[in-house]
Amino acid sequence: MSPPNDRSADAAPFDLKGSLFTLTVLHLRRTDPAAIERHLAEKVAQAPGFFVNVPVVVDCEGLADADAALDLAGLIACLRRHGLVPVGVRNGSEALVAAAQAAGIGVLPEGRGSGRRAEPERAAAAAESERGSGAPSSRGNRLSTHPVRSGQQLYAPDGDLVLLGTVSPGAEVLADGNIHIYGPLRGRALAGAKGNAEARIFCLSLEAELVSIAGRYRVLEQTSSEFWGKPVQIHLADDHLIIELLAR
Amino acid sequence: MAKIIVVTSGKGGVGKTTTSASFATGLALRGHKTVVIDFDVGLRNLDLIMGCERRVVYDFVNVINNEATINQALIKDKHCENLYVLPASQTRDKDALHKEGVARVLDELRQSFDFIVCDSPAGIERGAMMAMYFADEALVVTNPEVSSVRDSDRILGILASKSRRAEQAEEPVKEHLVLSRYAPERVERGDMLSVDDVMEILAIPLLGVIPESPSVLQSSNSGVPVILDEASDAGGAYGDLVARFLGEQRPHRFLSVEKKGFFKRLFGN
C-alpha cells in the first residue's frame, strides 16, 4: 500500500474519457466528384456559416460495391474547400479504410442501419427548422416559435437556441451555445454540446428530465429540487452544475 | 374541396375508432357527404362499430391494388344518408398501404365527398403515418392519463414535421384535442389528470370532452355509433363536438361532477 502522496506526485497529465458527439454524416450515394462538388456548393450556399469547421463523417453504406472507385483524397479536399472538416469514414470497403488511414482520418465502427434510423429524426429537425426559423441568424443561432414535442430533437450547432414554446417531456434540445426557453422545460436540455463550459440554460419553469452543460449532467425529479417549477438559470462553476433562481 | 381529417392518438384503446364513427356520423347527420376510412389494416374494427361488418366485400387495400373500384368498396351506412364506410382489409398488413396508392384513393374520394375521415391505427408506424400524411386537420384523441398525453404529444410533433403539409411548407395541419373517457369524480379525487392539466402540456385547442360512459360500450357492441344515442352523455358530447367543429359555439359539458338531486339519491337513476 503506497501512501496517497506518492500517486499524486506522478499523476497522469491527462484523462482519457469517452464522450458522445453529434456528428454530421455525409451519406454518399454516388462517387461522381463533379456532382458531389456541385451539390455541396449548393448546400453550403443555402446556409453559409452553418458548415464552417463542422466535423463530418463520410458514410459509404449507400454506395454499391463501386466504392473502391471513390477518390477519397479528392473528396476530402473537396469537403475542406467548402469549410467542412472530414474526420472519418464509415461502412467503407477495405480499400477505402486503407485510403482513410493514408489520409490520416479516422475509421468509425460500422453503423449499418443506424445511419438510416437517424435520418427521419434529422429530416424532422430540418422540417422543424424550416417552420421555426424566421429570424435572422447570426452564427448558428436558431429560433423556434413552436413547441418542441415528445420525440423531437432540436439542435443549434455553433450557436444559441431560443425557444418560445414548451419543451415537452421526451423532447431534447441541444445547442453548442446557450439555451433560452421562454416557457416550461419538461424534457432534456443540453447546452455547450461541444464542450463549451461557459454555456448556460435559462428557462421560465424548471420541470426538466435532464439538464447538461458541456457534458456535466443531472437528472431531476420533482421532489429532489427546490427549484422545481421556478424560473432558473443553470451554469457550470468549478465543474459543478449550479442551478439558481433568475433574479426578478 | 373535400377536407381530410385524421383521427389519431399514438396510444391504443383511447377511443379513436369510437370517435371516428361518431364524428363521421355527426358530420353526415348535418348534411355533409362524408366517408370514413379504416386505416387499421389487419385489425379491422370500424366496420363493427358502424354495424356494417356483414356487408364488407371489397376493402381499402383492394382499391389501392386496383382489384376493385372505389364504388365497389364503399359501404353505404344504414343509419344515415350521406355517410359511407371504406373498410380495412383484415387479411393483409400495413405494408399494403403506400403513399401513391393512398394518395390516388383520397384524390378520387375528394371529387365526391365533403369530408374524408381517416381512422388511424395506434402507434407511429406505417399505418398511422399513412393516415396522418395527407391530413388537413387532426383530431388528437387523448385520455386523461400521463402515457396517453405523452403519446399525443409525440403525434403532434410528427404532424408538425412529417405530414404532407409540413413537407411542402404549406399551412400546418390544424390540430384539435378530443379528451375522451373523462371522469370528473376521479379528477376531483386526484386520480386523473384534469382538462387544464392536459391542455397545459399539449397546448392545442380543445374540441370536446367525452365523458367515460357505459353507453359507449353498449353502442359499440350493438354496432351503432354512440352519437346516435342522443339521450346518453357521451352521445350528447359527440353532438357538441361536431357542432363545434363546424363552427358553432357550444359550452363544454361534463367537466364537473353532476350534483345528484334528492330524488336521484333516493331512487338512483
PDB file of N, CA and C in Angstrom, chain A residues 26-32 36 58-71 75 90-93 96 112 116:
ATOM      1  N   LEU A  26     -22.122  12.439 -43.996  1.00  0.00           N
ATOM      2  CA  LEU A  26     -22.358  12.587 -45.432  1.00  0.00           C
ATOM      3  C   LEU A  26     -22.644  11.191 -45.992  1.00  0.00           C
ATOM      4  N   HIS A  27     -23.910  10.924 -46.296  1.00  0.00           N
ATOM      5  CA  HIS A  27     -24.262   9.612 -46.833  1.00  0.00           C
ATOM      6  C   HIS A  27     -24.069   9.646 -48.354  1.00  0.00           C
ATOM      7  N   LEU A  28     -23.034   8.987 -48.797  1.00  0.00           N
ATOM      8  CA  LEU A  28     -22.731   9.015 -50.233  1.00  0.00           C
ATOM      9  C   LEU A  28     -23.659   8.076 -50.991  1.00  0.00           C
ATOM     10  N   ARG A  29     -24.176   8.557 -52.125  1.00  0.00           N
ATOM     11  CA  ARG A  29     -24.971   7.674 -52.980  1.00  0.00           C
ATOM     12  C   ARG A  29     -24.219   7.386 -54.274  1.00  0.00           C
ATOM     13  N   ARG A  30     -23.451   8.399 -54.741  1.00  0.00           N
ATOM     14  CA  ARG A  30     -22.658   8.199 -55.951  1.00  0.00           C
ATOM     15  C   ARG A  30     -21.255   8.752 -55.721  1.00  0.00           C
ATOM     16  N   THR A  31     -20.346   8.419 -56.628  1.00  0.00           N
ATOM     17  CA  THR A  31     -18.962   8.825 -56.391  1.00  0.00           C
ATOM     18  C   THR A  31     -18.490   9.903 -57.374  1.00  0.00           C
ATOM     19  N   ASP A  32     -19.385  10.345 -58.250  1.00  0.00           N
ATOM     20  CA  ASP A  32     -19.018  11.329 -59.266  1.00  0.00           C
ATOM     21  C   ASP A  32     -18.567  12.633 -58.597  1.00  0.00           C
ATOM     22  N   ILE A  36     -20.750  15.724 -56.706  1.00  0.00           N
ATOM     23  CA  ILE A  36     -20.612  15.956 -55.263  1.00  0.00           C
ATOM     24  C   ILE A  36     -20.250  17.414 -55.013  1.00  0.00           C
ATOM     25  N   VAL A  58     -17.855  10.491 -43.484  1.00  0.00           N
ATOM     26  CA  VAL A  58     -18.295  10.023 -44.802  1.00  0.00           C
ATOM     27  C   VAL A  58     -18.803   8.593 -44.658  1.00  0.00           C
ATOM     28  N   ASP A  59     -20.087   8.398 -44.947  1.00  0.00           N
ATOM     29  CA  ASP A  59     -20.687   7.068 -44.818  1.00  0.00           C
ATOM     30  C   ASP A  59     -20.877   6.477 -46.209  1.00  0.00           C
ATOM     31  N   CYS A  60     -20.315   5.282 -46.446  1.00  0.00           N
ATOM     32  CA  CYS A  60     -20.350   4.686 -47.778  1.00  0.00           C
ATOM     33  C   CYS A  60     -21.393   3.580 -47.882  1.00  0.00           C
ATOM     34  N   GLU A  61     -22.256   3.497 -46.885  1.00  0.00           N
ATOM     35  CA  GLU A  61     -23.239   2.412 -46.884  1.00  0.00           C
ATOM     36  C   GLU A  61     -24.127   2.441 -48.133  1.00  0.00           C
ATOM     37  N   GLY A  62     -24.458   3.674 -48.583  1.00  0.00           N
ATOM     38  CA  GLY A  62     -25.364   3.816 -49.708  1.00  0.00           C
ATOM     39  C   GLY A  62     -24.720   3.479 -51.049  1.00  0.00           C
ATOM     40  N   LEU A  63     -23.400   3.304 -51.069  1.00  0.00           N
ATOM     41  CA  LEU A  63     -22.722   3.006 -52.333  1.00  0.00           C
ATOM     42  C   LEU A  63     -22.807   1.512 -52.626  1.00  0.00           C
ATOM     43  N   ALA A  64     -22.846   1.189 -53.873  1.00  0.00           N
ATOM     44  CA  ALA A  64     -22.782  -0.218 -54.275  1.00  0.00           C
ATOM     45  C   ALA A  64     -21.340  -0.691 -54.074  1.00  0.00           C
ATOM     46  N   ASP A  65     -20.950  -1.796 -54.695  1.00  0.00           N
ATOM     47  CA  ASP A  65     -19.595  -2.304 -54.499  1.00  0.00           C
ATOM     48  C   ASP A  65     -18.551  -1.376 -55.118  1.00  0.00           C
ATOM     49  N   ALA A  66     -19.049  -0.336 -55.728  1.00  0.00           N
ATOM     50  CA  ALA A  66     -18.147   0.506 -56.517  1.00  0.00           C
ATOM     51  C   ALA A  66     -17.364   1.489 -55.679  1.00  0.00           C
ATOM     52  N   ASP A  67     -17.412   1.349 -54.314  1.00  0.00           N
ATOM     53  CA  ASP A  67     -16.771   2.411 -53.546  1.00  0.00           C
ATOM     54  C   ASP A  67     -15.250   2.350 -53.613  1.00  0.00           C
ATOM     55  N   ALA A  68     -14.740   1.287 -54.242  1.00  0.00           N
ATOM     56  CA  ALA A  68     -13.309   1.284 -54.493  1.00  0.00           C
ATOM     57  C   ALA A  68     -12.971   2.416 -55.456  1.00  0.00           C
ATOM     58  N   ALA A  69     -13.957   2.766 -56.294  1.00  0.00           N
ATOM     59  CA  ALA A  69     -13.733   3.809 -57.283  1.00  0.00           C
ATOM     60  C   ALA A  69     -13.800   5.203 -56.671  1.00  0.00           C
ATOM     61  N   LEU A  70     -14.134   5.271 -55.384  1.00  0.00           N
ATOM     62  CA  LEU A  70     -14.244   6.587 -54.755  1.00  0.00           C
ATOM     63  C   LEU A  70     -12.851   7.155 -54.517  1.00  0.00           C
ATOM     64  N   ASP A  71     -12.669   8.379 -54.982  1.00  0.00           N
ATOM     65  CA  ASP A  71     -11.394   9.068 -54.764  1.00  0.00           C
ATOM     66  C   ASP A  71     -11.483   9.792 -53.429  1.00  0.00           C
ATOM     67  N   LEU A  75     -12.200  13.677 -52.371  1.00  0.00           N
ATOM     68  CA  LEU A  75     -13.398  14.035 -51.624  1.00  0.00           C
ATOM     69  C   LEU A  75     -13.034  14.860 -50.388  1.00  0.00           C
ATOM     70  N   ARG A  90     -17.014   5.635 -42.641  1.00  0.00           N
ATOM     71  CA  ARG A  90     -17.763   4.546 -42.043  1.00  0.00           C
ATOM     72  C   ARG A  90     -18.333   3.675 -43.152  1.00  0.00           C
ATOM     73  N   ASN A  91     -18.457   2.392 -42.875  1.00  0.00           N
ATOM     74  CA  ASN A  91     -19.058   1.455 -43.814  1.00  0.00           C
ATOM     75  C   ASN A  91     -18.335   1.419 -45.155  1.00  0.00           C
ATOM     76  N   GLY A  92     -17.026   1.592 -45.137  1.00  0.00           N
ATOM     77  CA  GLY A  92     -16.280   1.582 -46.384  1.00  0.00           C
ATOM     78  C   GLY A  92     -15.657   0.215 -46.655  1.00  0.00           C
ATOM     79  N   SER A  93     -15.223   0.013 -47.896  1.00  0.00           N
ATOM     80  CA  SER A  93     -14.547  -1.233 -48.249  1.00  0.00           C
ATOM     81  C   SER A  93     -13.131  -1.218 -47.662  1.00  0.00           C
ATOM     82  N   LEU A  96     -11.015   1.437 -49.044  1.00  0.00           N
ATOM     83  CA  LEU A  96     -11.360   2.763 -48.550  1.00  0.00           C
ATOM     84  C   LEU A  96     -10.790   2.992 -47.157  1.00  0.00           C
ATOM     85  N   ARG A 112     -24.266  -0.064 -39.541  1.00  0.00           N
ATOM     86  CA  ARG A 112     -25.280  -0.478 -40.519  1.00  0.00           C
ATOM     87  C   ARG A 112     -26.659  -0.316 -39.925  1.00  0.00           C
ATOM     88  N   ARG A 116     -29.441   4.980 -41.084  1.00  0.00           N
ATOM     89  CA  ARG A 116     -30.750   5.130 -41.691  1.00  0.00           C
ATOM     90  C   ARG A 116     -31.799   5.504 -40.648  1.00  0.00           C
TER      91      ARG A 116
END
